[in-house]
Short mmCIF file of C-alpha atoms in Angstrom, two decimals:
data_model
loop_
_atom_site.label_atom_id
_atom_site.label_comp_id
_atom_site.label_asym_id
_atom_site.label_seq_id
_atom_site.Cartn_x
_atom_site.Cartn_y
_atom_site.Cartn_z
CA MET A 219 31.95 26.54 0.48
CA LYS A 220 35.06 24.61 -0.59
CA PRO A 221 35.27 22.60 -3.76
CA SER A 222 34.74 18.82 -3.41
CA PRO A 223 37.28 16.19 -4.23
CA GLY A 224 37.50 14.87 -7.70
CA PRO A 225 34.64 12.53 -8.54
CA ALA A 226 36.77 9.96 -10.30
CA LEU A 227 38.85 9.49 -7.14
CA LEU A 228 35.84 9.19 -4.91
CA ALA A 229 34.13 6.80 -7.38
CA LEU A 230 37.22 4.54 -7.46
CA ALA A 231 37.45 4.61 -3.64
CA ALA A 232 33.74 3.80 -3.35
CA LEU A 233 34.03 0.79 -5.58
CA LEU A 234 37.00 -0.58 -3.76
CA LEU A 235 35.36 -0.12 -0.47
CA ALA A 236 32.08 -1.72 -1.60
CA ALA A 237 34.03 -4.70 -2.80
CA CYS A 238 36.04 -5.43 0.33
CA ALA A 239 34.01 -3.92 3.28
CA PRO A 240 31.67 -5.94 5.53
CA GLN A 241 27.96 -5.48 4.98
CA SER A 242 27.77 -2.90 7.78
CA SER A 243 30.23 -1.66 10.21
CA GLY A 244 27.62 0.02 12.39
CA ARG A 245 30.38 2.39 13.60
CA THR A 246 29.50 5.64 15.20
CA SER A 247 31.64 8.54 16.37
CA ALA A 248 31.60 9.74 19.99
CA GLU A 249 33.18 13.02 18.96
CA ASP A 250 31.22 16.26 18.57
CA ASP A 251 33.65 18.80 17.12
CA ARG A 252 32.24 22.32 16.98
CA SER A 253 34.51 23.51 14.18
CA GLY A 254 36.29 22.13 11.04
CA THR A 255 34.98 20.91 7.69
CA LEU A 256 31.67 19.22 7.15
CA ARG A 257 31.04 17.13 3.99
CA VAL A 258 27.65 16.99 2.36
CA TRP A 259 26.38 14.71 -0.39
CA LEU A 260 23.30 15.79 -2.38
CA PHE A 261 21.71 14.34 -5.46
CA GLN A 262 22.54 15.66 -8.90
CA GLU A 263 19.43 16.93 -10.70
CA VAL A 264 18.86 17.11 -14.46
CA ASP A 265 19.27 20.90 -14.22
CA ASN A 266 21.32 21.25 -11.07
CA LYS A 267 22.15 25.03 -11.17
CA PRO A 268 19.09 26.19 -9.21
CA LYS A 269 19.65 23.66 -6.53
CA GLU A 270 23.38 24.51 -6.28
CA LYS A 271 22.47 28.23 -5.90
CA ILE A 272 19.96 27.59 -3.09
CA VAL A 273 22.17 25.25 -1.27
CA ALA A 274 25.19 27.63 -1.59
CA SER A 275 23.09 30.32 0.13
CA VAL A 276 22.16 28.01 3.02
CA VAL A 277 25.80 26.97 3.42
CA ASP A 278 26.97 30.62 3.46
CA VAL A 279 24.59 31.52 6.30
CA PHE A 280 25.58 28.36 8.15
CA GLU A 281 29.31 29.00 7.83
CA LYS A 282 28.82 32.60 9.05
CA SER A 283 26.86 31.29 12.06
CA HIS A 284 29.71 28.93 13.11
CA ASP A 285 33.22 30.32 13.31
CA GLY A 286 35.92 28.09 12.13
CA THR A 287 33.56 25.92 10.16
CA ASP A 288 33.30 25.37 6.47
CA VAL A 289 31.26 22.99 4.28
CA THR A 290 32.11 21.09 1.12
CA VAL A 291 29.21 19.94 -1.11
CA GLU A 292 29.33 17.18 -3.63
CA TYR A 293 26.54 16.32 -6.05
CA ILE A 294 26.31 12.54 -6.69
CA PRO A 295 24.41 10.72 -9.38
CA VAL A 296 21.11 9.29 -8.18
CA GLU A 297 21.67 6.05 -10.21
CA THR A 298 24.79 5.10 -8.15
CA ARG A 299 23.66 6.41 -4.82
CA ALA A 300 23.29 2.95 -3.26
CA GLN A 301 26.92 1.93 -3.83
CA ARG A 302 28.33 5.38 -2.88
CA ILE A 303 26.26 5.62 0.40
CA LYS A 304 26.82 2.03 1.46
CA ALA A 305 30.64 2.43 0.93
CA ALA A 306 30.45 5.62 3.02
CA PHE A 307 28.73 3.63 5.89
CA ASN A 308 31.74 1.32 6.01
CA ASP A 309 34.41 3.99 5.82
CA PRO A 310 33.81 6.93 8.17
CA ALA A 311 37.09 8.57 7.23
CA SER A 312 35.76 9.34 3.70
CA ALA A 313 32.01 9.54 4.52
CA PRO A 314 30.00 12.69 4.43
CA ASP A 315 28.44 14.22 7.54
CA VAL A 316 25.10 14.99 5.93
CA VAL A 317 23.50 13.12 3.08
CA GLU A 318 20.45 13.29 0.89
CA TYR A 319 18.71 9.94 0.37
CA GLY A 320 15.63 8.55 -1.24
CA ASN A 321 12.68 8.04 1.12
CA THR A 322 12.30 4.41 0.11
CA ASP A 323 15.97 3.89 1.15
CA THR A 324 15.37 4.85 4.86
CA ALA A 325 14.90 1.30 6.31
CA GLY A 326 17.81 -0.13 4.41
CA HIS A 327 20.17 2.59 5.56
CA VAL A 328 19.04 2.19 9.18
CA ARG A 329 19.51 -1.61 8.92
CA ASP A 330 23.07 -1.00 7.63
CA GLY A 331 23.74 1.16 10.72
CA GLY A 332 24.55 4.32 8.74
CA LEU A 333 22.09 6.95 9.83
CA LEU A 334 22.09 8.91 13.09
CA ASP A 335 19.01 8.66 15.39
CA VAL A 336 17.78 12.33 15.50
CA THR A 337 14.43 11.58 17.16
CA LYS A 338 14.99 14.16 20.00
CA ASP A 339 16.47 16.78 17.74
CA PHE A 340 13.55 16.47 15.31
CA ALA A 341 10.98 16.65 18.07
CA ALA A 342 12.59 19.79 19.56
CA TRP A 343 12.72 21.55 16.20
CA PRO A 344 9.70 23.92 15.99
CA GLU A 345 9.28 23.56 12.20
CA SER A 346 8.87 19.80 12.41
CA ALA A 347 5.41 20.36 13.90
CA ASP A 348 4.10 21.19 10.35
CA THR A 349 5.65 18.23 8.63
CA ASP A 350 2.88 16.21 7.02
CA PRO A 351 2.35 12.68 8.38
CA THR A 352 3.41 10.79 5.28
CA ALA A 353 6.67 12.72 5.09
CA ARG A 354 7.28 12.08 8.77
CA ARG A 355 6.77 8.29 8.22
CA SER A 356 9.39 8.35 5.52
CA VAL A 357 12.10 9.22 8.05
CA THR A 358 10.79 6.92 10.77
CA VAL A 359 11.74 3.31 11.47
CA ASP A 360 10.53 1.44 14.54
CA GLY A 361 9.43 4.73 16.11
CA LYS A 362 12.79 6.53 15.74
CA VAL A 363 13.53 9.38 13.34
CA TYR A 364 16.51 9.20 11.12
CA GLY A 365 16.50 12.49 9.17
CA ALA A 366 14.36 15.33 7.98
CA PRO A 367 12.00 15.26 4.97
CA PHE A 368 13.38 17.24 2.05
CA PHE A 369 10.61 17.12 -0.55
CA VAL A 370 7.69 15.02 -1.55
CA GLY A 371 6.32 13.90 -4.85
CA VAL A 372 2.90 12.39 -5.84
CA ARG A 373 1.18 11.51 -9.02
CA ALA A 374 -2.13 12.61 -10.51
CA LEU A 375 -4.04 12.30 -13.81
CA TYR A 376 -2.90 14.40 -16.71
CA TYR A 377 -5.40 14.63 -19.59
CA ARG A 378 -5.73 16.26 -22.99
CA THR A 379 -8.32 19.03 -22.83
CA ASP A 380 -8.49 19.34 -26.65
CA VAL A 381 -9.18 15.64 -27.12
CA PHE A 382 -11.75 15.57 -24.36
CA ALA A 383 -13.56 18.68 -25.77
CA ARG A 384 -13.64 17.24 -29.27
CA LEU A 385 -15.10 13.89 -28.07
CA GLY A 386 -17.50 15.58 -25.56
CA LEU A 387 -15.88 13.98 -22.56
CA GLU A 388 -15.41 15.12 -18.96
CA ALA A 389 -12.54 14.26 -16.59
CA PRO A 390 -13.30 10.90 -15.04
CA ARG A 391 -14.61 10.99 -11.52
CA SER A 392 -14.25 7.29 -10.61
CA GLN A 393 -11.94 4.45 -11.55
CA ALA A 394 -14.61 2.81 -13.60
CA GLU A 395 -15.15 6.10 -15.51
CA LEU A 396 -11.31 6.31 -15.99
CA ILE A 397 -11.18 2.83 -17.55
CA ALA A 398 -14.30 3.41 -19.76
CA THR A 399 -13.08 6.83 -20.90
CA ALA A 400 -9.63 5.50 -21.84
CA LYS A 401 -11.20 2.74 -24.00
CA ARG A 402 -13.75 5.19 -25.52
CA ILE A 403 -10.97 7.50 -26.59
CA ARG A 404 -8.94 4.67 -28.08
CA LYS A 405 -11.85 3.59 -30.14
CA ALA A 406 -12.52 7.02 -31.44
CA ARG A 407 -8.87 8.00 -31.83
CA PRO A 408 -6.84 4.75 -32.53
CA ASP A 409 -3.78 6.96 -33.07
CA LEU A 410 -3.79 7.62 -29.37
CA TYR A 411 -3.40 5.57 -26.22
CA GLY A 412 -6.51 6.30 -24.19
CA LEU A 413 -4.51 6.07 -20.86
CA ALA A 414 -0.78 5.50 -21.18
CA VAL A 415 0.09 2.66 -18.79
CA GLY A 416 3.28 0.72 -18.20
CA GLY A 417 3.97 -2.87 -17.14
CA ALA A 418 7.15 -1.56 -15.50
CA TYR A 419 5.37 1.40 -13.93
CA THR A 420 4.94 0.15 -10.32
CA TYR A 421 3.99 3.56 -8.83
CA GLY A 422 1.31 4.17 -11.46
CA ALA A 423 -0.14 0.79 -10.80
CA LEU A 424 -0.23 0.95 -6.89
CA PRO A 425 -3.08 3.44 -6.64
CA PHE A 426 -5.39 0.84 -8.27
CA VAL A 427 -4.44 -1.75 -5.72
CA TRP A 428 -4.78 0.69 -2.77
CA ALA A 429 -8.10 2.08 -4.09
CA HIS A 430 -9.54 -1.41 -3.83
CA GLY A 431 -8.35 -1.78 -0.20
CA GLY A 432 -5.33 -3.81 -1.07
CA GLU A 433 -1.89 -3.46 0.45
CA LEU A 434 1.68 -4.41 -0.60
CA ALA A 435 2.35 -5.96 2.77
CA THR A 436 1.34 -5.99 6.40
CA GLY A 437 3.72 -5.32 9.17
CA ARG A 438 3.86 -6.12 12.88
CA ASP A 439 6.76 -5.73 15.38
CA GLY A 440 9.32 -5.00 12.55
CA SER A 441 8.37 -8.08 10.37
CA TRP A 442 6.49 -7.98 7.12
CA THR A 443 4.29 -10.35 5.20
CA SER A 444 3.27 -9.81 1.58
CA ALA A 445 -0.40 -8.91 0.87
CA VAL A 446 -0.28 -8.58 -2.90
CA ASP A 447 -2.20 -11.85 -3.28
CA SER A 448 -5.13 -10.87 -1.00
CA ALA A 449 -8.59 -10.63 -2.62
CA ALA A 450 -8.67 -6.87 -2.45
CA ALA A 451 -5.15 -6.47 -3.91
CA ARG A 452 -6.05 -8.89 -6.73
CA LYS A 453 -9.03 -6.68 -7.69
CA GLY A 454 -6.80 -3.65 -8.05
CA ILE A 455 -4.28 -5.64 -10.03
CA ALA A 456 -6.99 -6.89 -12.36
CA ALA A 457 -8.34 -3.27 -12.78
CA TYR A 458 -4.86 -1.90 -13.78
CA THR A 459 -3.98 -4.80 -16.07
CA SER A 460 -7.39 -4.45 -17.87
CA LEU A 461 -5.89 -1.27 -19.37
CA PHE A 462 -3.36 -3.21 -21.43
CA GLY A 463 -4.65 -4.30 -24.89
CA ASP A 464 -5.55 -2.97 -28.26
CA ASP A 465 -8.55 -1.25 -26.83
CA ASN A 466 -6.36 1.15 -24.80
CA CYS A 467 -2.59 0.54 -24.66
CA PRO A 468 -1.21 -2.33 -26.84
CA VAL A 469 0.57 -5.03 -24.88
CA ALA A 470 3.40 -5.19 -27.38
CA VAL A 471 4.34 -1.58 -26.64
CA CYS A 472 3.00 -0.92 -23.19
CA ALA A 473 4.04 -4.07 -21.28
CA GLY A 474 7.62 -2.81 -21.13
CA MET A 475 6.85 0.87 -20.60
CA THR A 476 8.16 2.58 -17.43
CA GLY A 477 6.69 5.55 -15.69
CA ASN A 478 9.06 7.93 -17.66
CA ASP A 479 7.85 6.24 -20.92
CA THR A 480 4.25 7.10 -20.16
CA VAL A 481 5.12 10.72 -19.41
CA THR A 482 7.07 10.95 -22.63
CA ALA A 483 4.21 9.41 -24.65
CA PHE A 484 1.78 12.02 -23.10
CA ALA A 485 4.15 14.94 -23.62
CA ALA A 486 4.67 13.88 -27.24
CA GLY A 487 0.91 13.87 -27.95
CA LYS A 488 0.65 10.11 -28.26
CA ALA A 489 -1.69 9.58 -25.27
CA ALA A 490 -4.93 11.29 -24.13
CA MET A 491 -4.13 10.60 -20.47
CA ALA A 492 -1.24 9.67 -18.20
CA ILE A 493 -0.55 9.11 -14.54
CA ALA A 494 2.27 11.48 -13.84
CA GLY A 495 3.83 13.47 -10.95
CA ASP A 496 4.15 17.09 -10.07
CA PHE A 497 7.70 16.50 -10.95
CA SER A 498 6.63 15.68 -14.50
CA HIS A 499 5.15 19.11 -15.02
CA ALA A 500 8.23 20.71 -16.61
CA ALA A 501 8.57 17.80 -19.10
CA VAL A 502 4.95 18.11 -20.12
CA GLU A 503 5.19 21.85 -20.50
CA ALA A 504 8.21 21.33 -22.79
CA GLY A 505 6.32 18.87 -24.99
CA GLU A 506 3.81 19.00 -27.84
CA VAL A 507 0.76 19.23 -25.57
CA ARG A 508 1.70 22.49 -23.90
CA GLY A 509 -1.40 24.58 -23.29
CA ARG A 510 -3.75 21.59 -24.15
CA TYR A 511 -3.85 19.66 -21.03
CA ALA A 512 -5.08 19.72 -17.47
CA VAL A 513 -4.46 17.79 -14.23
CA VAL A 514 -6.93 16.34 -11.68
CA PRO A 515 -6.42 13.84 -8.82
CA LEU A 516 -6.40 10.21 -10.00
CA PRO A 517 -10.04 9.02 -9.06
CA GLY A 518 -10.79 6.28 -6.67
CA LEU A 519 -13.59 3.81 -6.75
CA ARG A 520 -16.39 6.08 -5.55
CA ALA A 521 -17.29 9.06 -7.80
CA GLY A 522 -15.43 12.13 -6.53
CA SER A 523 -12.96 10.18 -4.36
CA VAL A 524 -9.15 10.26 -4.82
CA ALA A 525 -7.14 7.08 -5.22
CA PRO A 526 -4.38 6.85 -2.63
CA ALA A 527 -1.03 7.79 -4.21
CA PHE A 528 2.50 6.73 -3.45
CA ALA A 529 4.34 9.52 -1.58
CA GLY A 530 7.79 9.62 -3.03
CA GLY A 531 10.54 12.16 -2.41
CA ASN A 532 13.88 12.56 -0.66
CA ASN A 533 15.15 13.12 2.85
CA ILE A 534 18.18 14.70 4.49
CA GLY A 535 20.05 12.75 7.11
CA VAL A 536 23.20 12.71 9.27
CA LEU A 537 25.67 9.78 9.30
CA ARG A 538 26.24 8.04 12.56
CA SER A 539 30.01 8.25 11.91
CA THR A 540 29.98 12.03 11.92
CA SER A 541 32.48 13.70 14.27
CA HIS A 542 30.44 16.94 14.16
CA ARG A 543 27.16 15.84 15.47
CA THR A 544 25.70 19.21 16.65
CA LEU A 545 26.87 21.02 13.52
CA ALA A 546 25.64 18.31 11.18
CA VAL A 547 22.21 18.19 12.75
CA ASP A 548 22.04 22.00 12.47
CA LEU A 549 23.01 21.89 8.79
CA MET A 550 20.38 19.12 8.17
CA LYS A 551 17.71 21.36 9.67
CA ARG A 552 18.73 24.34 7.58
CA LEU A 553 18.73 22.35 4.34
CA ALA A 554 15.38 20.94 5.03
CA ALA A 555 13.92 24.15 6.60
CA LYS A 556 10.74 25.80 5.37
CA ARG A 557 12.55 28.62 3.68
CA THR A 558 14.74 26.29 1.80
CA GLN A 559 11.92 24.10 0.74
CA GLY A 560 9.96 27.04 -0.39
CA GLU A 561 12.81 28.26 -2.53
CA LEU A 562 13.38 24.84 -4.06
CA PHE A 563 9.71 24.69 -4.99
CA ASP A 564 9.90 28.09 -6.78
CA ALA A 565 13.11 27.15 -8.54
CA MET A 566 12.59 23.52 -9.32
CA GLY A 567 9.00 22.54 -8.50
CA PHE A 568 9.84 20.19 -5.58
CA LEU A 569 6.72 19.94 -3.39
CA PRO A 570 7.40 20.99 0.21
CA THR A 571 6.92 18.51 3.03
CA TYR A 572 5.35 21.13 5.26
CA SER A 573 1.57 21.39 5.01
CA ASP A 574 1.66 25.27 5.44
CA VAL A 575 4.35 25.83 2.94
CA ARG A 576 2.68 23.65 0.44
CA ARG A 577 -0.56 25.50 0.72
CA GLU A 578 1.32 28.71 0.04
CA ALA A 579 2.99 27.10 -2.94
CA ALA A 580 -0.37 26.01 -4.40
CA ALA A 581 -1.68 29.60 -4.03
CA ARG A 582 1.25 30.88 -6.12
CA GLU A 583 1.17 28.11 -8.74
CA PRO A 584 -2.22 26.79 -9.76
CA PHE A 585 -0.75 23.57 -11.28
CA VAL A 586 0.12 22.37 -7.77
CA ALA A 587 -3.48 22.20 -6.57
CA PRO A 588 -4.39 18.67 -7.75
CA PHE A 589 -1.19 17.31 -6.21
CA VAL A 590 -1.87 19.06 -2.91
CA GLU A 591 -5.41 17.65 -3.01
CA THR A 592 -3.98 14.17 -3.62
CA LEU A 593 -1.68 14.54 -0.57
CA ALA A 594 -4.53 15.75 1.58
CA ALA A 595 -6.73 12.83 0.62
CA GLY A 596 -4.20 10.45 2.05
CA THR A 597 -1.12 8.86 0.54
CA LYS A 598 0.57 5.44 0.90
CA PHE A 599 4.16 4.36 1.38
CA VAL A 600 6.16 1.16 0.71
CA PRO A 601 6.94 -1.23 3.52
CA ALA A 602 9.39 0.30 6.02
CA SER A 603 11.65 -2.79 5.55
CA PRO A 604 15.19 -3.07 4.21
CA ALA A 605 13.78 -5.83 2.07
CA TRP A 606 12.04 -3.33 -0.17
CA ALA A 607 15.25 -2.33 -1.91
CA ARG A 608 15.70 -5.93 -2.95
CA ILE A 609 12.08 -6.32 -4.00
CA ASP A 610 12.21 -3.12 -6.00
CA ALA A 611 15.54 -4.02 -7.64
CA SER A 612 14.35 -7.51 -8.52
CA GLN A 613 11.40 -6.14 -10.43
CA VAL A 614 8.99 -8.38 -8.50
CA LEU A 615 5.92 -6.19 -9.12
CA PRO A 616 6.68 -5.25 -12.81
CA THR A 617 7.23 -9.05 -13.55
CA MET A 618 3.81 -9.75 -12.03
CA PHE A 619 2.03 -7.13 -14.19
CA GLN A 620 3.89 -8.20 -17.33
CA GLU A 621 3.15 -11.86 -16.77
CA ILE A 622 -0.64 -11.02 -16.49
CA VAL A 623 -0.87 -8.71 -19.51
CA SER A 624 1.12 -11.10 -21.68
CA GLY A 625 -1.22 -13.94 -20.83
CA LYS A 626 1.47 -16.15 -19.22
CA LYS A 627 -0.37 -16.26 -15.88
CA ASP A 628 -3.71 -15.17 -14.49
CA VAL A 629 -3.98 -12.59 -11.81
CA ALA A 630 -4.18 -15.13 -8.95
CA ALA A 631 -1.14 -17.13 -10.06
CA ALA A 632 1.02 -14.02 -10.76
CA ALA A 633 0.06 -12.39 -7.50
CA GLY A 634 0.79 -15.59 -5.58
CA ASP A 635 4.17 -15.90 -7.10
CA ALA A 636 4.99 -12.30 -6.41
CA ALA A 637 3.87 -12.69 -2.83
CA ARG A 638 6.18 -15.64 -2.25
CA GLU A 639 9.16 -13.67 -3.69
CA MET A 640 8.32 -10.80 -1.47
CA ASP A 641 8.08 -13.00 1.58
CA GLU A 642 11.43 -14.56 0.79
CA ALA A 643 12.96 -11.03 0.75
CA PHE A 644 11.19 -10.04 3.94
CA GLY A 645 12.47 -13.18 5.60
CA ALA A 646 16.05 -12.70 4.54
CA ALA A 647 15.93 -9.16 5.82
CA GLY A 648 15.05 -10.33 9.35
#
C-alpha cells in the first residue's frame, strides 16, 4: 500500500475545484484497466489505528491477487467529506476510485452523477444475499444500487441501573412509561435529567414521530412531499417536546443540546437515561457510569414494542470516473465483505450490515443484543432525495423542535413551517 499524497495539497486542490467546477460533470470513464494504482478515500475515525490495520490487511490480499496493481489509501475528515467528494466528482484526474460515504449522502451523490451503478455486480455477489433490508435501501436510488453497505448504527435506551434500583423503578416498556419514568426520576433526583434530550438531536426525536405512525416525507416516482405536519407526526413531535422542561430536561440547557451532548451528559452521570447508539458504547464505558448502566430497545407506544430507529451508517462505493472498473468493484466488495465487517466490529464496534454476521457479533458481545433487537424490529431511513442534505444542513427539524420547546410556536405552527421548508427543498431538487 503506497503512501497517499500530502493532505494540504489535496485540500487546496479540492477547494479550488469546488469553487470553479460546475455542479456536476456527470463524467464517466469507458476504460477498464486491469493494472495500475487504485486510490481509496475512507473516513478518519477518532481512533483510526484499528481501522488502518484492518484495511491494510484487505489491501495486501487484494494487491497479491492482482499482479501489477497497488492501492493508495487516504483517510479524510468526516466534517469536510462533502466538499472533498463533490470536488472529486468534477475532477476525475484527482478523484479516488473507491470511496466511503455516509448513507444519508447516497441520493445526493447519485444526483451529482458521481457514483457508479453496481446493481448487477451487487446482485451477483453471493454475500449480498445476507445484507439486511435497511442497509440495502441505503445504497439504492430509484431501484439501482450504488455501492455496498459498510456498517450500520442504531440507537437504543441507556439507563442507570443504580438510580433505577434506588427508586424502585424498572426499565420502561412503553413510550408513556418512558416519559412518566423520566419525570418521576427528575422529581426524586433534581440533580439529574430524567431522560437527556436535545432540541438539536434529530435522530433521537424521530423514533417518537415514527412510533406514532408519522413520517418525514412521502415519496412517489422520485418526488417527495413533506409529512411532518400530518396528524400522526404532530403527535410524535408533541410527545418528544413534552420531555423539555423543569420536570425532566430544562429548556435553557436542553433546547440546544445535540445527540453527542446527551451522551456526554449520561456518561458524566448527569442523566438517568439517554437515547444513544451502539457507537456510543465506548464513550459511556469510559465515563463516570461505567458498570452502573444497562441498555434496552427504545420502547414504542404499545408495552413491549420497539420504537422504529433511524438506521445510520456508512457505505463503500465506486466513482463513475474510475478507469479501473473491475478492480475497483472487487476492492469495494473486499472492503465491505463479511470478514472485514466482522473484524471492524471486533476492533471498533461497528455493527455489521449482514444479518448472520450481526447475530454472531451479538453472541460474542452481549452489549450488542438490544441494538440487534432494534434492527430486527424494523428501522427507518431518511427520504432518498438529494434534498435531504439541504434539509439536514439547514437545521429544519432542530429549528422546529426548538421553536416548540421555547414557546415561540405551537406544534401545529412549527410543523407546518418545517413542512413548507422541506417541500421547497424537495422542489428545488427536482
